Short mmCIF file of C-alpha atoms in Angstrom, two decimals:
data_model
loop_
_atom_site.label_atom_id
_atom_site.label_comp_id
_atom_site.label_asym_id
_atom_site.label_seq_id
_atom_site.Cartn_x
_atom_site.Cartn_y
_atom_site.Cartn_z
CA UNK A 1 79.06 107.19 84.92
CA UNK A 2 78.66 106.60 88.43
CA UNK A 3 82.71 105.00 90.00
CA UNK A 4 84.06 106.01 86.93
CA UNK A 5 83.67 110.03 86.30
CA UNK A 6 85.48 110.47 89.77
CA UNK A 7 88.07 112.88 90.64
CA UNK A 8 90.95 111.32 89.45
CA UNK A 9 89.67 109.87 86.16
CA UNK A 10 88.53 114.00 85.96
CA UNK A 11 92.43 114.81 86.75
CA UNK A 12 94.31 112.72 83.97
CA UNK A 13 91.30 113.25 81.14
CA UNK A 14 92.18 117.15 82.23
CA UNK A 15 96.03 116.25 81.54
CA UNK A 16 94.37 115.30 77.93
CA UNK A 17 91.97 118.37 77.19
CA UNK A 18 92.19 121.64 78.76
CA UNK A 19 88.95 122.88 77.66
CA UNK A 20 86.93 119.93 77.46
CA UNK A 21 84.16 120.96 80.28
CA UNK A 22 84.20 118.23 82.65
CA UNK A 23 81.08 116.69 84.93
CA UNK A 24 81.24 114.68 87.83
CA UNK A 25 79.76 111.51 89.13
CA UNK A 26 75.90 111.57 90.34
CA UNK A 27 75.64 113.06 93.61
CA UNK A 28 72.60 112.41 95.47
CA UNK A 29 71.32 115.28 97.95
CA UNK A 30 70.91 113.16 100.34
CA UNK A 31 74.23 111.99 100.54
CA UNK A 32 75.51 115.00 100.30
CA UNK A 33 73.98 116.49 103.09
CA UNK A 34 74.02 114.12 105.55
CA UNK A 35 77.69 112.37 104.66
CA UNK A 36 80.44 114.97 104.84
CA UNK A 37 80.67 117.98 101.75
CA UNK A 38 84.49 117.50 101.37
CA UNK A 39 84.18 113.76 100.66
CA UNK A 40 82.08 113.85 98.12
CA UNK A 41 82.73 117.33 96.59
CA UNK A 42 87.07 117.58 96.45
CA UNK A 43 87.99 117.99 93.68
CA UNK A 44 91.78 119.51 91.93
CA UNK A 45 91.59 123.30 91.14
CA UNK A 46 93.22 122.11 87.62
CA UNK A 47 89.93 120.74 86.62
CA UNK A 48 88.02 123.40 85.48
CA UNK A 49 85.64 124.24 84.15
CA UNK A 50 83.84 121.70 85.97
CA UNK A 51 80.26 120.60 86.94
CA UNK A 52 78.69 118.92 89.40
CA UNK A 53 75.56 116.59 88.41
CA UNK A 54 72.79 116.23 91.42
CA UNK A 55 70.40 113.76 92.34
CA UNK A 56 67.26 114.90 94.25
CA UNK A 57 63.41 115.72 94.08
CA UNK A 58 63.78 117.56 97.22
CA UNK A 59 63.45 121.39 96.01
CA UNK A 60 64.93 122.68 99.65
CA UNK A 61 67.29 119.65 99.42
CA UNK A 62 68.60 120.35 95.89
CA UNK A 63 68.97 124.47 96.43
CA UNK A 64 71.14 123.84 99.72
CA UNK A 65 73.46 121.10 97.64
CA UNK A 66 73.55 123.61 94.80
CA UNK A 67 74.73 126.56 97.13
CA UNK A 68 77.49 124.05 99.19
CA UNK A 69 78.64 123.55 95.41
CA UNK A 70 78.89 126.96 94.38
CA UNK A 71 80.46 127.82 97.19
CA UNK A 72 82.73 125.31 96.73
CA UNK A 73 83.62 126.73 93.26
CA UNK A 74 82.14 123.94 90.61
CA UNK A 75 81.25 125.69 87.05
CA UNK A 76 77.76 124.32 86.39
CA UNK A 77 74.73 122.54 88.75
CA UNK A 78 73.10 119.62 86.88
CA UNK A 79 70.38 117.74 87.90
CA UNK A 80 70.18 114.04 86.26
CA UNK A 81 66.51 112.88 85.67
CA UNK A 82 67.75 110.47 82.76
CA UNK A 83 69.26 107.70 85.23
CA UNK A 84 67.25 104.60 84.80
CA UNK A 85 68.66 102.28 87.86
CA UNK A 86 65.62 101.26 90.17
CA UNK A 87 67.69 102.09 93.22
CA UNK A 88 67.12 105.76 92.16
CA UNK A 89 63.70 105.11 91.25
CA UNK A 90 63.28 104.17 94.59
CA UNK A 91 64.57 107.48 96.08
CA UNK A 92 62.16 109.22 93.60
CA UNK A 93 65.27 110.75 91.20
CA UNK A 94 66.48 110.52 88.08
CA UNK A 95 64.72 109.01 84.93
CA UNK A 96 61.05 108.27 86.77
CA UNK A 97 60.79 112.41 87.50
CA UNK A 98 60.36 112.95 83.79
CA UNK A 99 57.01 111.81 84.64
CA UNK A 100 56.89 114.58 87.42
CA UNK A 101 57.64 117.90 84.72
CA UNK A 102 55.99 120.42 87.50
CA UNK A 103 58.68 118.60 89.99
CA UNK A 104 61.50 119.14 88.09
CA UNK A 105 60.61 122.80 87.40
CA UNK A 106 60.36 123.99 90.88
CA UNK A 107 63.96 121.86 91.94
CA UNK A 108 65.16 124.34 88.91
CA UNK A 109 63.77 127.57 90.56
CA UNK A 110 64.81 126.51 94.01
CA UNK A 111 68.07 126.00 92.79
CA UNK A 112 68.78 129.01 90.24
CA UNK A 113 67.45 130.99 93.42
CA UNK A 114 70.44 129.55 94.81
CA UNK A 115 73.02 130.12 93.18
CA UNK A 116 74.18 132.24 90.12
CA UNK A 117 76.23 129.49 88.08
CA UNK A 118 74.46 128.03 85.27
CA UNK A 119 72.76 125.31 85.77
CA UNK A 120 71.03 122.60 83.47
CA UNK A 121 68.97 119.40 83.51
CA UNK A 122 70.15 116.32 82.00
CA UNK A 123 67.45 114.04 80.85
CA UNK A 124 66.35 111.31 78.13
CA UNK A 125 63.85 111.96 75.29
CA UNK A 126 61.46 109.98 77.21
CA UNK A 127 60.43 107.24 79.73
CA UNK A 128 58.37 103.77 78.82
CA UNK A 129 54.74 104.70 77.59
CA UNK A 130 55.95 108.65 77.35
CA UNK A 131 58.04 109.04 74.65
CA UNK A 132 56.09 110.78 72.60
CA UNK A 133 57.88 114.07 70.90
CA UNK A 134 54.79 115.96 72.31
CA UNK A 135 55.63 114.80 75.84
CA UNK A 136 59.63 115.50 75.63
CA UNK A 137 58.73 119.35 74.35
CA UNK A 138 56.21 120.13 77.07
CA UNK A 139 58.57 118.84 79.97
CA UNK A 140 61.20 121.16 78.58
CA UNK A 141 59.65 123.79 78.04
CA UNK A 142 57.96 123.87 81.52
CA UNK A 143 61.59 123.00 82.75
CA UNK A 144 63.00 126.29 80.70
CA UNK A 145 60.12 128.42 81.96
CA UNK A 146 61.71 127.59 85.80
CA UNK A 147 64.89 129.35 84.61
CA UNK A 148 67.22 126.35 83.10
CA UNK A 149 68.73 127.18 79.83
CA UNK A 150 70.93 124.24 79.07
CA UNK A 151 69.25 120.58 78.62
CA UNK A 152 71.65 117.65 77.89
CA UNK A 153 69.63 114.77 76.05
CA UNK A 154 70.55 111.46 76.02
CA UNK A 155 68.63 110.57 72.56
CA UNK A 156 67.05 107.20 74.04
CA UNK A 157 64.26 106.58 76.05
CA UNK A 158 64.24 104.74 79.27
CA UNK A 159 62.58 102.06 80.35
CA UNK A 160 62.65 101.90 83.98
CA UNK A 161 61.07 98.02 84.54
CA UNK A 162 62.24 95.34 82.81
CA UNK A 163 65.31 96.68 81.68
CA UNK A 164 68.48 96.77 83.59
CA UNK A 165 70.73 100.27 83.42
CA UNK A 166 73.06 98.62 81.20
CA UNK A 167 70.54 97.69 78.68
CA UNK A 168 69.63 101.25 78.94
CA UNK A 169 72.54 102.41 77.56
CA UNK A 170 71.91 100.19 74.61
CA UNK A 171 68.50 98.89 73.74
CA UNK A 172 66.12 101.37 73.30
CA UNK A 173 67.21 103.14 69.99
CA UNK A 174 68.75 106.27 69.50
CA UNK A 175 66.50 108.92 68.04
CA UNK A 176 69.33 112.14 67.22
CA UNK A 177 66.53 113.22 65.01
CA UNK A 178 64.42 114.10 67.97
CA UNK A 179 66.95 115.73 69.79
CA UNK A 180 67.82 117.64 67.02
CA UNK A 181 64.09 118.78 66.55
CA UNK A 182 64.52 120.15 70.32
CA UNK A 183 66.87 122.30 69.14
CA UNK A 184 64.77 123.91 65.76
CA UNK A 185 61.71 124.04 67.83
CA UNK A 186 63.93 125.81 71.29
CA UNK A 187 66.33 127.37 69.39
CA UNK A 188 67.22 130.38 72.41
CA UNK A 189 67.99 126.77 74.63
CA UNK A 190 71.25 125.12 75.21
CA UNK A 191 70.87 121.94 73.57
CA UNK A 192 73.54 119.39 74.28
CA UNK A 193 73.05 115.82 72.56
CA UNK A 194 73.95 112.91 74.05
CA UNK A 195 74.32 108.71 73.53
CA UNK A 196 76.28 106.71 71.59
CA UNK A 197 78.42 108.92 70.30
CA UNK A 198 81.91 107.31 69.69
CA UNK A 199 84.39 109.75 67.50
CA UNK A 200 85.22 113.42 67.24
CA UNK A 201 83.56 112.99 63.24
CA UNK A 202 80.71 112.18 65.00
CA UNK A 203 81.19 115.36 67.22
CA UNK A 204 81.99 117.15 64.82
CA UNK A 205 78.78 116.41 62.56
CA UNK A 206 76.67 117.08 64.91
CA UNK A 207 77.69 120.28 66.41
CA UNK A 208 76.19 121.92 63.21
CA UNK A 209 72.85 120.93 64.35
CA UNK A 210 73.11 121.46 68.15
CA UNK A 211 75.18 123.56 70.77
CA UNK A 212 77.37 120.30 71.91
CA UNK A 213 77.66 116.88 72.12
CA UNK A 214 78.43 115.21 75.84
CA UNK A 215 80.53 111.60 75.48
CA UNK A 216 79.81 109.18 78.35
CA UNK A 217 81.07 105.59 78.12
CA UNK A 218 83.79 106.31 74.82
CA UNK A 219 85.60 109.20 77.22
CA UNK A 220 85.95 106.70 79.87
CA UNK A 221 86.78 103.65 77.30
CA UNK A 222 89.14 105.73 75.31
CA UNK A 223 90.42 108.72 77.06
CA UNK A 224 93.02 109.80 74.63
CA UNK A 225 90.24 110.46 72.33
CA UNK A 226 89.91 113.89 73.51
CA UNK A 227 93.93 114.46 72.96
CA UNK A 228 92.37 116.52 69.32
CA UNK A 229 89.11 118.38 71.16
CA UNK A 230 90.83 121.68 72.23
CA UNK A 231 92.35 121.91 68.35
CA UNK A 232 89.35 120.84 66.36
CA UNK A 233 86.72 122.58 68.55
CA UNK A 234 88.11 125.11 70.50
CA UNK A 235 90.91 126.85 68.07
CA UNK A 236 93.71 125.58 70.35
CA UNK A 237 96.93 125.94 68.85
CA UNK A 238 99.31 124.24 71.31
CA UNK A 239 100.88 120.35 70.39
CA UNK A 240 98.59 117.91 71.44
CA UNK A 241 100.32 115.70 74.33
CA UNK A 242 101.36 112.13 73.66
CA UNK A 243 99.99 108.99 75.44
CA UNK A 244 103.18 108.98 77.33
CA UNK A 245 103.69 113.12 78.09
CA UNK A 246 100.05 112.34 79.95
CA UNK A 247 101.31 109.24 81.87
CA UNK A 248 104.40 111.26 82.73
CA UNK A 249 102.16 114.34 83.90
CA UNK A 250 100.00 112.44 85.79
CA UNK A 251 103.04 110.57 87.76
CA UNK A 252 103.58 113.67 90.26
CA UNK A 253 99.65 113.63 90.95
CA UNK A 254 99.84 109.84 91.51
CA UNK A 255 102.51 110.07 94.15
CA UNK A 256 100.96 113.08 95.75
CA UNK A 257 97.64 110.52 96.50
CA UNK A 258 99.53 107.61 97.18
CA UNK A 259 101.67 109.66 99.70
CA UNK A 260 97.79 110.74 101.28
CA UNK A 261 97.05 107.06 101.37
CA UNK A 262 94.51 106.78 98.67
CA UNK A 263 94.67 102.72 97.18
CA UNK A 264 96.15 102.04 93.98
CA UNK A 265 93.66 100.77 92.60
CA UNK A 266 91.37 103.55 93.20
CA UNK A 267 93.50 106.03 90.63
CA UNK A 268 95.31 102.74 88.44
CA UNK A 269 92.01 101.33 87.45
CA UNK A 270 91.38 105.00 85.51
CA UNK A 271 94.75 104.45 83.53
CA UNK A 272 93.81 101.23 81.53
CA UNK A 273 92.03 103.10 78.59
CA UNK A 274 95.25 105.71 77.76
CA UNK A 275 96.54 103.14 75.51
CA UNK A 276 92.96 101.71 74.13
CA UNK A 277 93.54 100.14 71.15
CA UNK A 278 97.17 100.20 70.47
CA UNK A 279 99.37 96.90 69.91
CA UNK A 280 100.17 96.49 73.30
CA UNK A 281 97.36 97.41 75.41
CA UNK A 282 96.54 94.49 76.55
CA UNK A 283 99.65 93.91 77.78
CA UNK A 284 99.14 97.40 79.27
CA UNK A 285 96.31 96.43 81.26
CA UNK A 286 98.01 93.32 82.63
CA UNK A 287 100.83 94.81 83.83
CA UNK A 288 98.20 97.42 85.89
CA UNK A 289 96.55 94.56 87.00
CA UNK A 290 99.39 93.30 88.33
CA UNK A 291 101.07 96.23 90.11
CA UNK A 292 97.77 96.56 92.30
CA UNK A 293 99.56 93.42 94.22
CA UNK A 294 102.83 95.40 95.07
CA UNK A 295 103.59 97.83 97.29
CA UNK A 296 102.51 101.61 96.10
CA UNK A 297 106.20 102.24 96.14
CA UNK A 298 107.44 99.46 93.67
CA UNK A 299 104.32 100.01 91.59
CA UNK A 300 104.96 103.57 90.88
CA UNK A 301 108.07 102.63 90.12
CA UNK A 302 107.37 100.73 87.76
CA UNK A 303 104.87 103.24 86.06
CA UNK A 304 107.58 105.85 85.70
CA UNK A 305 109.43 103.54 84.26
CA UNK A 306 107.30 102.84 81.74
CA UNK A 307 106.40 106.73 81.40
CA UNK A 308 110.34 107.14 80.57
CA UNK A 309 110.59 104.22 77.97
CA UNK A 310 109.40 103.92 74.22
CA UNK A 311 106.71 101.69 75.25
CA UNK A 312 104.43 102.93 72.05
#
């Protein structure tokens, strides 16, 4: 979800769900450390519950990010080895270091001797020759035995040559059933399932068989999805917001980061799924298009306009 899961996409999907917990773009340690904490670690108080998902193999590296982050006042540390992209590969992170179990389990210790927030490992069910069930159950169990309790499983392998990050997303075939068996054979874990998984139904059938499901791509194709999650999942009672109540609530937040100087574009570019799939959105995504060639003033103009109109 890297340029898309950033803080202001974080901001208006918060505007949507108020308990939905909410996870960050991929930060690398590296970047981290040597590039400035506030740029890459600001983030609105209204966000919470919130985590922050690391990049690293570095176990020094990854406890001093994790400590900057807790002290910084994020919910959760997560370290991604389920990104398949060969620039990570190349900075020996993500998907390849579920090859590396022994790795990954002592960049959990280093880290939970860091901090005292929870923190959990996102990863696939395997990589390109090891995808065996056998293999997946030993690397989490040697990763649990380090002290992480929470595993978030995207239910397809990756293949990390050959196959482009996009395909990854696709291709290789979702196996639920495997993630599922995770959870019978760990059941004291946090199992959290994720891939492919497109409506709250789908949520909703498969929280009786693990302890959550994580949505990638749909929550940043069709935010207003989560408009129902605090009701159907968390007991909310309050009236879930309108498409329009959102836009409205977001406008003060939008001038407040135009007035700072942040582009447009930057924060517009997050708006174009609020009206996925109703009968004028792609008239709704024109007219955003568009507005990025004003001036910030006459664009947010027209935005409240449309926030104070019957436009669906």
């Amino acid at each position: 979800m890297m340029e898309c899961t950033d803080r202001h996409f974080r901001y208006l999907l918060r505007l949507i769900s108020r308990r939905t917990l909410l996870y960050t773009e991929m930060v690398t340690t590296g970047a981290l450390l040597n590039g400035g904490h506030h740029r890459f670690l600001q983030y609105h108080p209204m966000e919470h519950p919130i985590a922050i998902q690391f990049g690293g193999s570095n176990p020094v590296e990854l406890a001093q990010s994790a400590k900057i982050a807790a002290d910084y006042g994020y919910d959760e540390i997560n370290l991604n080895v389920g990104c398949p992209s060969g620039k990570v590969q190349k900075g020996r992170i993500g998907a390849c270091l579920m090859a590396e179990p022994g790795r990954v389990a002592e960049c959990i210790a280093a880290v939970r001797s860091a901090v005292s927030v929870p923190v959990s490992v996102k990863t696939r069910i395997g990589i390109d020759e090891y995808d065996s069930y056998e293999f997946l159950i030993c690397f989490i169990k040697e990763v649990a035995s380090a002290g992480c309790e929470k595993f978030v499983i995207h239910a397809r392998k990756a293949v990390l040559s050959g196959l482009s990050p996009k395909a990854n997303r696709s291709v290789p075939p979702l196996r639920y059933d495997t993630v599922f068996r995770v959870k019978r054979d760990c059941p004291d874990l946090d199992i959290i399932l994720n891939g492919g998984v497109d409506s709250l139904d789908r949520v909703a059938e498969f929280l009786d068989r693990v302890d959550g499901v994580m949505l990638g791509r749909e929550a940043y194709r069709n935010p207003y999805l989560f408009s129902a999650v605090d009701r159907l999942f968390y007991g909310d009672t309050r009236r879930e917001p309108s498409r329009l109540e959102v836009l409205r609530e977001f406008l003060p937040y939008l001038q407040e980061q135009l007035d700072r100087g942040t582009h447009l574009t930057s924060i517009s570019r997050h708006l174009v799924g609020l009206f996925h799939a109703r009968p004028r959105s792609k008239e709704w995504r024109r007219m955003l298009s568009e507005l990025t060639q004003r001036k910030p003033g006459e664009a947010y103009a027209a935005i409240q306009a449309l926030a104070t109109s019957d436009y669906v």
